[in-house]
Protein backbone atom coordinates (compact mmCIF):
# COMPACT_ATOMS: atom_id res chain seq x y z
CA UNK A 1 0.00 0.00 0.00
CA UNK A 2 1.21 3.50 -0.77
CA UNK A 3 2.19 5.71 2.14
CA UNK A 4 0.58 9.02 3.10
CA UNK A 5 1.76 11.33 5.85
CA UNK A 6 -0.48 13.83 7.59
CA UNK A 7 1.24 16.81 9.20
CA UNK A 8 -1.36 17.83 11.75
CA UNK A 9 -0.90 21.31 13.21
CA UNK A 10 -4.47 21.73 14.47
CA UNK A 11 -4.64 23.22 17.93
CA UNK A 12 -8.09 23.33 19.44
CA UNK A 13 -10.20 20.37 20.61
CA UNK A 14 -13.12 21.82 18.63
CA UNK A 15 -10.94 22.63 15.57
CA UNK A 16 -12.94 23.14 12.35
CA UNK A 17 -9.78 22.31 10.37
CA UNK A 18 -9.59 18.92 12.07
CA UNK A 19 -13.23 18.16 11.18
CA UNK A 20 -12.28 18.50 7.51
CA UNK A 21 -9.03 16.58 8.08
CA UNK A 22 -10.84 13.67 9.77
CA UNK A 23 -13.19 13.23 6.82
CA UNK A 24 -10.25 13.41 4.39
CA UNK A 25 -8.27 10.83 6.37
CA UNK A 26 -11.28 8.48 6.49
CA UNK A 27 -11.43 8.57 2.67
CA UNK A 28 -7.65 8.42 2.13
CA UNK A 29 -7.25 5.45 4.51
CA UNK A 30 -9.10 3.32 1.96
CA UNK A 31 -6.13 3.61 -0.44
CA UNK A 32 -3.16 4.70 1.66
CA UNK A 33 -1.33 3.60 4.74
CA UNK A 34 -1.74 6.81 6.76
CA UNK A 35 0.65 8.07 9.40
CA UNK A 36 -0.30 11.18 11.37
CA UNK A 37 2.47 13.39 12.71
CA UNK A 38 1.16 15.74 15.40
CA UNK A 39 3.32 18.87 15.21
CA UNK A 40 2.44 19.89 18.77
CA UNK A 41 3.30 16.47 20.18
CA UNK A 42 6.62 16.24 18.32
CA UNK A 43 7.79 19.42 20.07
CA UNK A 44 10.90 20.17 17.99
CA UNK A 45 12.53 23.39 19.26
CA UNK A 46 12.56 26.37 16.84
CA UNK A 47 15.75 26.96 14.89
CA UNK A 48 17.59 29.88 16.49
CA UNK A 49 21.21 30.78 17.22
CA UNK A 50 21.64 27.83 19.57
CA UNK A 51 19.75 25.16 17.66
CA UNK A 52 20.95 26.24 14.20
CA UNK A 53 24.38 27.86 14.48
CA UNK A 54 25.71 26.06 17.55
CA UNK A 55 24.05 22.69 16.97
CA UNK A 56 22.89 21.99 13.40
CA UNK A 57 25.92 23.69 11.79
CA UNK A 58 28.04 21.29 13.85
CA UNK A 59 26.15 18.27 12.62
CA UNK A 60 24.00 18.00 15.71
CA UNK A 61 20.49 17.47 14.28
CA UNK A 62 17.74 16.12 16.55
CA UNK A 63 17.24 12.41 15.65
CA UNK A 64 13.48 13.04 15.64
CA UNK A 65 13.88 15.72 12.92
CA UNK A 66 15.98 13.34 10.77
CA UNK A 67 13.49 10.51 11.22
CA UNK A 68 10.52 12.69 10.23
CA UNK A 69 12.40 14.25 7.29
CA UNK A 70 13.19 10.76 5.95
CA UNK A 71 9.55 9.70 6.31
CA UNK A 72 8.35 12.83 4.50
CA UNK A 73 10.92 12.34 1.74
CA UNK A 74 9.79 8.74 1.23
CA UNK A 75 5.99 9.14 1.35
CA UNK A 76 3.76 9.11 -1.75
CA UNK A 77 1.32 11.80 -0.64
CA UNK A 78 1.34 14.54 1.98
CA UNK A 79 -1.53 16.23 3.82
CA UNK A 80 -0.94 19.40 5.84
CA UNK A 81 -3.69 20.60 8.19
CA UNK A 82 -3.44 23.87 10.07
CA UNK A 83 -5.71 26.74 11.15
CA UNK A 84 -5.27 30.17 9.53
CA UNK A 85 -3.41 32.28 12.08
CA UNK A 86 -2.22 35.85 11.55
CA UNK A 87 -2.78 35.60 7.79
CA UNK A 88 -0.76 32.39 7.46
CA UNK A 89 -0.37 29.16 9.41
CA UNK A 90 0.89 28.90 13.02
CA UNK A 91 4.60 29.63 13.56
CA UNK A 92 5.06 26.22 15.17
CA UNK A 93 4.37 24.68 11.75
CA UNK A 94 6.94 26.92 10.04
CA UNK A 95 9.39 25.89 12.73
CA UNK A 96 8.51 22.23 12.10
CA UNK A 97 9.17 22.67 8.36
CA UNK A 98 12.53 24.37 9.08
CA UNK A 99 13.51 21.48 11.35
CA UNK A 100 12.84 18.83 8.73
CA UNK A 101 14.12 20.80 5.73
CA UNK A 102 17.39 18.88 5.65
CA UNK A 103 20.12 18.89 3.02
CA UNK A 104 20.41 15.56 1.22
CA UNK A 105 17.15 14.34 2.78
CA UNK A 106 14.30 16.60 1.60
CA UNK A 107 16.40 18.59 -0.88
CA UNK A 108 19.90 18.85 -2.28
CA UNK A 109 21.73 21.02 -4.82
CA UNK A 110 23.71 20.44 -7.98
CA UNK A 111 26.15 23.29 -7.43
CA UNK A 112 23.97 25.89 -9.17
CA UNK A 113 20.44 25.34 -7.83
CA UNK A 114 18.44 23.40 -5.24
CA UNK A 115 16.55 20.27 -6.20
CA UNK A 116 13.85 18.42 -4.28
CA UNK A 117 14.44 14.85 -3.15
CA UNK A 118 10.91 13.91 -2.11
CA UNK A 119 8.98 11.11 -3.76
CA UNK A 120 5.59 12.73 -3.06
CA UNK A 121 3.53 13.78 -6.10
CA UNK A 122 0.65 15.69 -4.49
CA UNK A 123 0.02 17.73 -1.35
CA UNK A 124 -3.39 18.44 0.16
CA UNK A 125 -3.43 21.51 2.39
CA UNK A 126 -6.48 21.77 4.66
CA UNK A 127 -7.32 24.90 6.62
CA UNK A 128 -10.10 27.07 8.00
CA UNK A 129 -10.03 30.85 8.03
CA UNK A 130 -11.88 33.13 10.41
CA UNK A 131 -12.29 35.87 7.83
CA UNK A 132 -13.69 35.74 4.33
CA UNK A 133 -10.35 35.43 2.53
CA UNK A 134 -10.07 33.17 -0.51
CA UNK A 135 -7.11 30.92 -1.30
CA UNK A 136 -4.42 32.79 -3.23
CA UNK A 137 -5.55 36.24 -2.07
CA UNK A 138 -2.53 38.46 -1.19
CA UNK A 139 -3.81 38.47 2.41
CA UNK A 140 -3.52 34.69 2.48
CA UNK A 141 0.15 33.81 3.02
CA UNK A 142 -0.14 30.10 3.80
CA UNK A 143 -0.90 28.27 0.55
CA UNK A 144 1.81 30.22 -1.31
CA UNK A 145 4.40 29.18 1.26
CA UNK A 146 3.40 25.52 1.00
CA UNK A 147 3.65 25.75 -2.80
CA UNK A 148 7.14 27.28 -2.44
CA UNK A 149 8.17 24.51 -0.05
CA UNK A 150 6.82 21.99 -2.55
CA UNK A 151 9.15 23.54 -5.13
CA UNK A 152 12.14 23.22 -2.78
CA UNK A 153 11.43 19.66 -1.67
CA UNK A 154 9.85 18.38 -4.90
CA UNK A 155 6.42 17.51 -3.49
CA UNK A 156 4.35 18.11 -6.61
CA UNK A 157 0.99 19.80 -7.01
CA UNK A 158 -0.52 21.53 -3.96
CA UNK A 159 -4.32 21.41 -3.62
CA UNK A 160 -5.91 23.63 -0.98
CA UNK A 161 -9.25 23.03 0.73
CA UNK A 162 -10.35 25.87 2.95
CA UNK A 163 -13.39 26.69 5.04
CA UNK A 164 -13.72 30.48 5.05
CA UNK A 165 -15.41 33.20 7.08
CA UNK A 166 -15.94 30.60 9.81
CA UNK A 167 -15.89 33.16 12.64
CA UNK A 168 -18.57 35.35 11.03
CA UNK A 169 -21.24 32.91 9.86
CA UNK A 170 -24.36 32.08 11.84
CA UNK A 171 -24.26 28.60 13.41
CA UNK A 172 -26.65 27.36 10.72
CA UNK A 173 -24.58 28.86 7.88
CA UNK A 174 -21.38 27.51 9.41
CA UNK A 175 -22.77 23.98 9.67
CA UNK A 176 -23.77 24.07 5.98
CA UNK A 177 -20.43 25.59 4.93
CA UNK A 178 -18.43 22.98 6.84
CA UNK A 179 -20.58 20.25 5.35
CA UNK A 180 -19.87 21.46 1.81
CA UNK A 181 -16.15 21.96 2.53
CA UNK A 182 -15.94 18.42 3.92
CA UNK A 183 -17.74 17.10 0.82
CA UNK A 184 -15.23 18.99 -1.37
CA UNK A 185 -12.31 17.50 0.58
CA UNK A 186 -13.69 13.95 0.33
CA UNK A 187 -14.26 14.37 -3.42
CA UNK A 188 -10.64 15.51 -3.88
CA UNK A 189 -9.40 12.60 -1.75
CA UNK A 190 -11.15 10.08 -4.03
CA UNK A 191 -8.79 11.11 -6.86
CA UNK A 192 -5.80 12.10 -4.72
C1 LIG B 1 -4.07 32.99 17.19
C2 LIG B 1 -5.13 33.15 16.13
C3 LIG B 1 -4.88 33.96 15.05
C4 LIG B 1 -5.85 34.10 14.06
N1 LIG B 1 -5.58 34.90 12.98
C5 LIG B 1 -6.48 35.00 11.99
C6 LIG B 1 -6.20 35.80 10.85
O1 LIG B 1 -5.18 36.43 10.73
N2 LIG B 1 -7.12 35.83 9.86
C7 LIG B 1 -8.31 35.13 9.92
O2 LIG B 1 -9.07 35.14 8.95
N3 LIG B 1 -8.59 34.37 11.01
C8 LIG B 1 -7.72 34.30 12.04
N4 LIG B 1 -8.00 33.54 13.14
C9 LIG B 1 -9.27 32.81 13.17
C10 LIG B 1 -9.07 31.37 12.71
O3 LIG B 1 -8.55 31.33 11.41
C11 LIG B 1 -10.39 30.60 12.70
O4 LIG B 1 -11.05 30.69 13.94
C12 LIG B 1 -10.14 29.15 12.34
O5 LIG B 1 -11.35 28.48 12.14
C13 LIG B 1 -9.40 28.42 13.41
O6 LIG B 1 -9.26 27.08 12.99
P1 LIG B 1 -9.67 25.87 13.94
O7 LIG B 1 -11.19 25.93 14.15
O8 LIG B 1 -9.26 24.68 13.15
O9 LIG B 1 -8.91 26.02 15.21
C14 LIG B 1 -7.08 33.41 14.16
C15 LIG B 1 -7.33 32.61 15.27
C16 LIG B 1 -6.37 32.49 16.25
C17 LIG B 1 -6.66 31.60 17.45
PDB file of C-alpha atoms and ligand atoms in Angstrom:
ATOM      1  CA  UNK A   1       0.000   0.000   0.000  1.00  0.00           C
ATOM      2  CA  UNK A   2       1.207   3.505  -0.768  1.00  0.00           C
ATOM      3  CA  UNK A   3       2.190   5.710   2.135  1.00  0.00           C
ATOM      4  CA  UNK A   4       0.578   9.024   3.099  1.00  0.00           C
ATOM      5  CA  UNK A   5       1.756  11.330   5.848  1.00  0.00           C
ATOM      6  CA  UNK A   6      -0.482  13.831   7.592  1.00  0.00           C
ATOM      7  CA  UNK A   7       1.245  16.808   9.196  1.00  0.00           C
ATOM      8  CA  UNK A   8      -1.356  17.830  11.750  1.00  0.00           C
ATOM      9  CA  UNK A   9      -0.897  21.309  13.209  1.00  0.00           C
ATOM     10  CA  UNK A  10      -4.466  21.727  14.475  1.00  0.00           C
ATOM     11  CA  UNK A  11      -4.640  23.222  17.929  1.00  0.00           C
ATOM     12  CA  UNK A  12      -8.093  23.326  19.441  1.00  0.00           C
ATOM     13  CA  UNK A  13     -10.200  20.366  20.607  1.00  0.00           C
ATOM     14  CA  UNK A  14     -13.118  21.819  18.627  1.00  0.00           C
ATOM     15  CA  UNK A  15     -10.943  22.629  15.566  1.00  0.00           C
ATOM     16  CA  UNK A  16     -12.938  23.142  12.354  1.00  0.00           C
ATOM     17  CA  UNK A  17      -9.784  22.312  10.368  1.00  0.00           C
ATOM     18  CA  UNK A  18      -9.591  18.921  12.070  1.00  0.00           C
ATOM     19  CA  UNK A  19     -13.232  18.160  11.183  1.00  0.00           C
ATOM     20  CA  UNK A  20     -12.284  18.500   7.511  1.00  0.00           C
ATOM     21  CA  UNK A  21      -9.033  16.575   8.079  1.00  0.00           C
ATOM     22  CA  UNK A  22     -10.836  13.666   9.774  1.00  0.00           C
ATOM     23  CA  UNK A  23     -13.194  13.235   6.820  1.00  0.00           C
ATOM     24  CA  UNK A  24     -10.248  13.415   4.389  1.00  0.00           C
ATOM     25  CA  UNK A  25      -8.266  10.831   6.368  1.00  0.00           C
ATOM     26  CA  UNK A  26     -11.275   8.476   6.491  1.00  0.00           C
ATOM     27  CA  UNK A  27     -11.429   8.566   2.669  1.00  0.00           C
ATOM     28  CA  UNK A  28      -7.646   8.417   2.128  1.00  0.00           C
ATOM     29  CA  UNK A  29      -7.253   5.449   4.509  1.00  0.00           C
ATOM     30  CA  UNK A  30      -9.099   3.318   1.960  1.00  0.00           C
ATOM     31  CA  UNK A  31      -6.130   3.608  -0.436  1.00  0.00           C
ATOM     32  CA  UNK A  32      -3.161   4.704   1.663  1.00  0.00           C
ATOM     33  CA  UNK A  33      -1.329   3.604   4.738  1.00  0.00           C
ATOM     34  CA  UNK A  34      -1.736   6.807   6.756  1.00  0.00           C
ATOM     35  CA  UNK A  35       0.649   8.070   9.399  1.00  0.00           C
ATOM     36  CA  UNK A  36      -0.300  11.177  11.369  1.00  0.00           C
ATOM     37  CA  UNK A  37       2.473  13.386  12.714  1.00  0.00           C
ATOM     38  CA  UNK A  38       1.164  15.737  15.403  1.00  0.00           C
ATOM     39  CA  UNK A  39       3.316  18.875  15.207  1.00  0.00           C
ATOM     40  CA  UNK A  40       2.442  19.892  18.770  1.00  0.00           C
ATOM     41  CA  UNK A  41       3.304  16.471  20.185  1.00  0.00           C
ATOM     42  CA  UNK A  42       6.620  16.241  18.319  1.00  0.00           C
ATOM     43  CA  UNK A  43       7.791  19.418  20.073  1.00  0.00           C
ATOM     44  CA  UNK A  44      10.896  20.171  17.995  1.00  0.00           C
ATOM     45  CA  UNK A  45      12.527  23.393  19.256  1.00  0.00           C
ATOM     46  CA  UNK A  46      12.557  26.374  16.839  1.00  0.00           C
ATOM     47  CA  UNK A  47      15.753  26.961  14.887  1.00  0.00           C
ATOM     48  CA  UNK A  48      17.592  29.875  16.488  1.00  0.00           C
ATOM     49  CA  UNK A  49      21.207  30.778  17.220  1.00  0.00           C
ATOM     50  CA  UNK A  50      21.639  27.835  19.573  1.00  0.00           C
ATOM     51  CA  UNK A  51      19.754  25.163  17.662  1.00  0.00           C
ATOM     52  CA  UNK A  52      20.952  26.236  14.196  1.00  0.00           C
ATOM     53  CA  UNK A  53      24.381  27.864  14.482  1.00  0.00           C
ATOM     54  CA  UNK A  54      25.712  26.057  17.545  1.00  0.00           C
ATOM     55  CA  UNK A  55      24.053  22.685  16.973  1.00  0.00           C
ATOM     56  CA  UNK A  56      22.893  21.991  13.395  1.00  0.00           C
ATOM     57  CA  UNK A  57      25.918  23.693  11.786  1.00  0.00           C
ATOM     58  CA  UNK A  58      28.042  21.294  13.846  1.00  0.00           C
ATOM     59  CA  UNK A  59      26.151  18.270  12.620  1.00  0.00           C
ATOM     60  CA  UNK A  60      23.995  18.003  15.711  1.00  0.00           C
ATOM     61  CA  UNK A  61      20.491  17.474  14.279  1.00  0.00           C
ATOM     62  CA  UNK A  62      17.735  16.117  16.546  1.00  0.00           C
ATOM     63  CA  UNK A  63      17.240  12.415  15.651  1.00  0.00           C
ATOM     64  CA  UNK A  64      13.479  13.037  15.635  1.00  0.00           C
ATOM     65  CA  UNK A  65      13.884  15.717  12.916  1.00  0.00           C
ATOM     66  CA  UNK A  66      15.985  13.344  10.768  1.00  0.00           C
ATOM     67  CA  UNK A  67      13.486  10.514  11.217  1.00  0.00           C
ATOM     68  CA  UNK A  68      10.516  12.689  10.232  1.00  0.00           C
ATOM     69  CA  UNK A  69      12.395  14.251   7.289  1.00  0.00           C
ATOM     70  CA  UNK A  70      13.189  10.764   5.954  1.00  0.00           C
ATOM     71  CA  UNK A  71       9.554   9.697   6.309  1.00  0.00           C
ATOM     72  CA  UNK A  72       8.348  12.830   4.504  1.00  0.00           C
ATOM     73  CA  UNK A  73      10.923  12.345   1.738  1.00  0.00           C
ATOM     74  CA  UNK A  74       9.788   8.736   1.235  1.00  0.00           C
ATOM     75  CA  UNK A  75       5.988   9.144   1.346  1.00  0.00           C
ATOM     76  CA  UNK A  76       3.763   9.109  -1.752  1.00  0.00           C
ATOM     77  CA  UNK A  77       1.325  11.805  -0.640  1.00  0.00           C
ATOM     78  CA  UNK A  78       1.336  14.539   1.978  1.00  0.00           C
ATOM     79  CA  UNK A  79      -1.534  16.228   3.820  1.00  0.00           C
ATOM     80  CA  UNK A  80      -0.942  19.401   5.842  1.00  0.00           C
ATOM     81  CA  UNK A  81      -3.692  20.596   8.190  1.00  0.00           C
ATOM     82  CA  UNK A  82      -3.443  23.872  10.074  1.00  0.00           C
ATOM     83  CA  UNK A  83      -5.712  26.739  11.149  1.00  0.00           C
ATOM     84  CA  UNK A  84      -5.273  30.166   9.535  1.00  0.00           C
ATOM     85  CA  UNK A  85      -3.407  32.275  12.079  1.00  0.00           C
ATOM     86  CA  UNK A  86      -2.222  35.849  11.545  1.00  0.00           C
ATOM     87  CA  UNK A  87      -2.784  35.600   7.791  1.00  0.00           C
ATOM     88  CA  UNK A  88      -0.761  32.388   7.463  1.00  0.00           C
ATOM     89  CA  UNK A  89      -0.367  29.159   9.413  1.00  0.00           C
ATOM     90  CA  UNK A  90       0.893  28.905  13.023  1.00  0.00           C
ATOM     91  CA  UNK A  91       4.602  29.632  13.563  1.00  0.00           C
ATOM     92  CA  UNK A  92       5.056  26.221  15.170  1.00  0.00           C
ATOM     93  CA  UNK A  93       4.366  24.678  11.751  1.00  0.00           C
ATOM     94  CA  UNK A  94       6.939  26.922  10.036  1.00  0.00           C
ATOM     95  CA  UNK A  95       9.388  25.888  12.730  1.00  0.00           C
ATOM     96  CA  UNK A  96       8.514  22.229  12.102  1.00  0.00           C
ATOM     97  CA  UNK A  97       9.168  22.670   8.361  1.00  0.00           C
ATOM     98  CA  UNK A  98      12.525  24.367   9.075  1.00  0.00           C
ATOM     99  CA  UNK A  99      13.513  21.479  11.346  1.00  0.00           C
ATOM    100  CA  UNK A 100      12.835  18.828   8.726  1.00  0.00           C
ATOM    101  CA  UNK A 101      14.119  20.795   5.727  1.00  0.00           C
ATOM    102  CA  UNK A 102      17.392  18.876   5.655  1.00  0.00           C
ATOM    103  CA  UNK A 103      20.120  18.886   3.024  1.00  0.00           C
ATOM    104  CA  UNK A 104      20.409  15.559   1.223  1.00  0.00           C
ATOM    105  CA  UNK A 105      17.146  14.338   2.784  1.00  0.00           C
ATOM    106  CA  UNK A 106      14.301  16.599   1.602  1.00  0.00           C
ATOM    107  CA  UNK A 107      16.403  18.594  -0.881  1.00  0.00           C
ATOM    108  CA  UNK A 108      19.896  18.852  -2.281  1.00  0.00           C
ATOM    109  CA  UNK A 109      21.732  21.022  -4.819  1.00  0.00           C
ATOM    110  CA  UNK A 110      23.712  20.444  -7.982  1.00  0.00           C
ATOM    111  CA  UNK A 111      26.152  23.292  -7.435  1.00  0.00           C
ATOM    112  CA  UNK A 112      23.971  25.886  -9.169  1.00  0.00           C
ATOM    113  CA  UNK A 113      20.440  25.339  -7.829  1.00  0.00           C
ATOM    114  CA  UNK A 114      18.435  23.401  -5.240  1.00  0.00           C
ATOM    115  CA  UNK A 115      16.552  20.268  -6.204  1.00  0.00           C
ATOM    116  CA  UNK A 116      13.846  18.416  -4.283  1.00  0.00           C
ATOM    117  CA  UNK A 117      14.439  14.848  -3.149  1.00  0.00           C
ATOM    118  CA  UNK A 118      10.909  13.911  -2.106  1.00  0.00           C
ATOM    119  CA  UNK A 119       8.978  11.105  -3.755  1.00  0.00           C
ATOM    120  CA  UNK A 120       5.593  12.734  -3.063  1.00  0.00           C
ATOM    121  CA  UNK A 121       3.532  13.780  -6.100  1.00  0.00           C
ATOM    122  CA  UNK A 122       0.651  15.689  -4.490  1.00  0.00           C
ATOM    123  CA  UNK A 123       0.019  17.726  -1.353  1.00  0.00           C
ATOM    124  CA  UNK A 124      -3.389  18.437   0.164  1.00  0.00           C
ATOM    125  CA  UNK A 125      -3.433  21.508   2.390  1.00  0.00           C
ATOM    126  CA  UNK A 126      -6.482  21.775   4.659  1.00  0.00           C
ATOM    127  CA  UNK A 127      -7.325  24.905   6.621  1.00  0.00           C
ATOM    128  CA  UNK A 128     -10.097  27.069   8.000  1.00  0.00           C
ATOM    129  CA  UNK A 129     -10.026  30.849   8.032  1.00  0.00           C
ATOM    130  CA  UNK A 130     -11.879  33.125  10.412  1.00  0.00           C
ATOM    131  CA  UNK A 131     -12.295  35.872   7.827  1.00  0.00           C
ATOM    132  CA  UNK A 132     -13.689  35.742   4.326  1.00  0.00           C
ATOM    133  CA  UNK A 133     -10.345  35.430   2.534  1.00  0.00           C
ATOM    134  CA  UNK A 134     -10.068  33.172  -0.512  1.00  0.00           C
ATOM    135  CA  UNK A 135      -7.105  30.918  -1.300  1.00  0.00           C
ATOM    136  CA  UNK A 136      -4.420  32.793  -3.233  1.00  0.00           C
ATOM    137  CA  UNK A 137      -5.546  36.240  -2.065  1.00  0.00           C
ATOM    138  CA  UNK A 138      -2.531  38.456  -1.188  1.00  0.00           C
ATOM    139  CA  UNK A 139      -3.809  38.474   2.406  1.00  0.00           C
ATOM    140  CA  UNK A 140      -3.522  34.688   2.476  1.00  0.00           C
ATOM    141  CA  UNK A 141       0.146  33.814   3.022  1.00  0.00           C
ATOM    142  CA  UNK A 142      -0.143  30.103   3.800  1.00  0.00           C
ATOM    143  CA  UNK A 143      -0.899  28.267   0.550  1.00  0.00           C
ATOM    144  CA  UNK A 144       1.807  30.224  -1.312  1.00  0.00           C
ATOM    145  CA  UNK A 145       4.398  29.178   1.261  1.00  0.00           C
ATOM    146  CA  UNK A 146       3.401  25.525   1.000  1.00  0.00           C
ATOM    147  CA  UNK A 147       3.650  25.755  -2.804  1.00  0.00           C
ATOM    148  CA  UNK A 148       7.136  27.277  -2.443  1.00  0.00           C
ATOM    149  CA  UNK A 149       8.166  24.508  -0.055  1.00  0.00           C
ATOM    150  CA  UNK A 150       6.824  21.990  -2.552  1.00  0.00           C
ATOM    151  CA  UNK A 151       9.153  23.540  -5.133  1.00  0.00           C
ATOM    152  CA  UNK A 152      12.141  23.222  -2.778  1.00  0.00           C
ATOM    153  CA  UNK A 153      11.430  19.657  -1.669  1.00  0.00           C
ATOM    154  CA  UNK A 154       9.852  18.377  -4.902  1.00  0.00           C
ATOM    155  CA  UNK A 155       6.422  17.508  -3.489  1.00  0.00           C
ATOM    156  CA  UNK A 156       4.352  18.115  -6.615  1.00  0.00           C
ATOM    157  CA  UNK A 157       0.986  19.804  -7.012  1.00  0.00           C
ATOM    158  CA  UNK A 158      -0.521  21.528  -3.955  1.00  0.00           C
ATOM    159  CA  UNK A 159      -4.321  21.410  -3.622  1.00  0.00           C
ATOM    160  CA  UNK A 160      -5.912  23.631  -0.981  1.00  0.00           C
ATOM    161  CA  UNK A 161      -9.248  23.027   0.734  1.00  0.00           C
ATOM    162  CA  UNK A 162     -10.353  25.875   2.953  1.00  0.00           C
ATOM    163  CA  UNK A 163     -13.389  26.693   5.041  1.00  0.00           C
ATOM    164  CA  UNK A 164     -13.717  30.480   5.050  1.00  0.00           C
ATOM    165  CA  UNK A 165     -15.411  33.196   7.079  1.00  0.00           C
ATOM    166  CA  UNK A 166     -15.941  30.604   9.809  1.00  0.00           C
ATOM    167  CA  UNK A 167     -15.886  33.163  12.644  1.00  0.00           C
ATOM    168  CA  UNK A 168     -18.571  35.346  11.034  1.00  0.00           C
ATOM    169  CA  UNK A 169     -21.236  32.907   9.862  1.00  0.00           C
ATOM    170  CA  UNK A 170     -24.360  32.082  11.835  1.00  0.00           C
ATOM    171  CA  UNK A 171     -24.264  28.602  13.412  1.00  0.00           C
ATOM    172  CA  UNK A 172     -26.652  27.362  10.719  1.00  0.00           C
ATOM    173  CA  UNK A 173     -24.584  28.861   7.884  1.00  0.00           C
ATOM    174  CA  UNK A 174     -21.381  27.509   9.415  1.00  0.00           C
ATOM    175  CA  UNK A 175     -22.766  23.977   9.672  1.00  0.00           C
ATOM    176  CA  UNK A 176     -23.766  24.074   5.983  1.00  0.00           C
ATOM    177  CA  UNK A 177     -20.432  25.590   4.931  1.00  0.00           C
ATOM    178  CA  UNK A 178     -18.428  22.983   6.835  1.00  0.00           C
ATOM    179  CA  UNK A 179     -20.581  20.251   5.354  1.00  0.00           C
ATOM    180  CA  UNK A 180     -19.866  21.455   1.809  1.00  0.00           C
ATOM    181  CA  UNK A 181     -16.154  21.962   2.528  1.00  0.00           C
ATOM    182  CA  UNK A 182     -15.943  18.420   3.921  1.00  0.00           C
ATOM    183  CA  UNK A 183     -17.740  17.096   0.818  1.00  0.00           C
ATOM    184  CA  UNK A 184     -15.231  18.989  -1.375  1.00  0.00           C
ATOM    185  CA  UNK A 185     -12.312  17.496   0.579  1.00  0.00           C
ATOM    186  CA  UNK A 186     -13.690  13.949   0.331  1.00  0.00           C
ATOM    187  CA  UNK A 187     -14.257  14.367  -3.417  1.00  0.00           C
ATOM    188  CA  UNK A 188     -10.637  15.514  -3.880  1.00  0.00           C
ATOM    189  CA  UNK A 189      -9.404  12.597  -1.754  1.00  0.00           C
ATOM    190  CA  UNK A 190     -11.147  10.077  -4.034  1.00  0.00           C
ATOM    191  CA  UNK A 191      -8.793  11.109  -6.857  1.00  0.00           C
ATOM    192  CA  UNK A 192      -5.803  12.100  -4.715  1.00  0.00           C
TER     193      UNK A 192
HETATM  194  C1  LIG B   1      -4.069  32.992  17.191  1.00  0.00           C
HETATM  195  C2  LIG B   1      -5.129  33.151  16.133  1.00  0.00           C
HETATM  196  C3  LIG B   1      -4.877  33.957  15.051  1.00  0.00           C
HETATM  197  C4  LIG B   1      -5.854  34.104  14.057  1.00  0.00           C
HETATM  198  N1  LIG B   1      -5.575  34.900  12.985  1.00  0.00           N
HETATM  199  C5  LIG B   1      -6.481  35.002  11.986  1.00  0.00           C
HETATM  200  C6  LIG B   1      -6.204  35.800  10.845  1.00  0.00           C
HETATM  201  O1  LIG B   1      -5.181  36.430  10.730  1.00  0.00           O
HETATM  202  N2  LIG B   1      -7.124  35.829   9.856  1.00  0.00           N
HETATM  203  C7  LIG B   1      -8.307  35.133   9.917  1.00  0.00           C
HETATM  204  O2  LIG B   1      -9.071  35.144   8.954  1.00  0.00           O
HETATM  205  N3  LIG B   1      -8.586  34.373  11.013  1.00  0.00           N
HETATM  206  C8  LIG B   1      -7.716  34.305  12.042  1.00  0.00           C
HETATM  207  N4  LIG B   1      -8.001  33.543  13.137  1.00  0.00           N
HETATM  208  C9  LIG B   1      -9.270  32.809  13.172  1.00  0.00           C
HETATM  209  C10 LIG B   1      -9.068  31.367  12.707  1.00  0.00           C
HETATM  210  O3  LIG B   1      -8.546  31.328  11.408  1.00  0.00           O
HETATM  211  C11 LIG B   1     -10.392  30.599  12.702  1.00  0.00           C
HETATM  212  O4  LIG B   1     -11.048  30.691  13.944  1.00  0.00           O
HETATM  213  C12 LIG B   1     -10.136  29.147  12.337  1.00  0.00           C
HETATM  214  O5  LIG B   1     -11.345  28.483  12.137  1.00  0.00           O
HETATM  215  C13 LIG B   1      -9.396  28.420  13.409  1.00  0.00           C
HETATM  216  O6  LIG B   1      -9.256  27.079  12.987  1.00  0.00           O
HETATM  217  P1  LIG B   1      -9.672  25.866  13.939  1.00  0.00           P
HETATM  218  O7  LIG B   1     -11.186  25.927  14.150  1.00  0.00           O
HETATM  219  O8  LIG B   1      -9.261  24.677  13.155  1.00  0.00           O
HETATM  220  O9  LIG B   1      -8.910  26.023  15.214  1.00  0.00           O
HETATM  221  C14 LIG B   1      -7.085  33.413  14.160  1.00  0.00           C
HETATM  222  C15 LIG B   1      -7.333  32.612  15.272  1.00  0.00           C
HETATM  223  C16 LIG B   1      -6.371  32.486  16.253  1.00  0.00           C
HETATM  224  C17 LIG B   1      -6.662  31.602  17.449  1.00  0.00           C
END
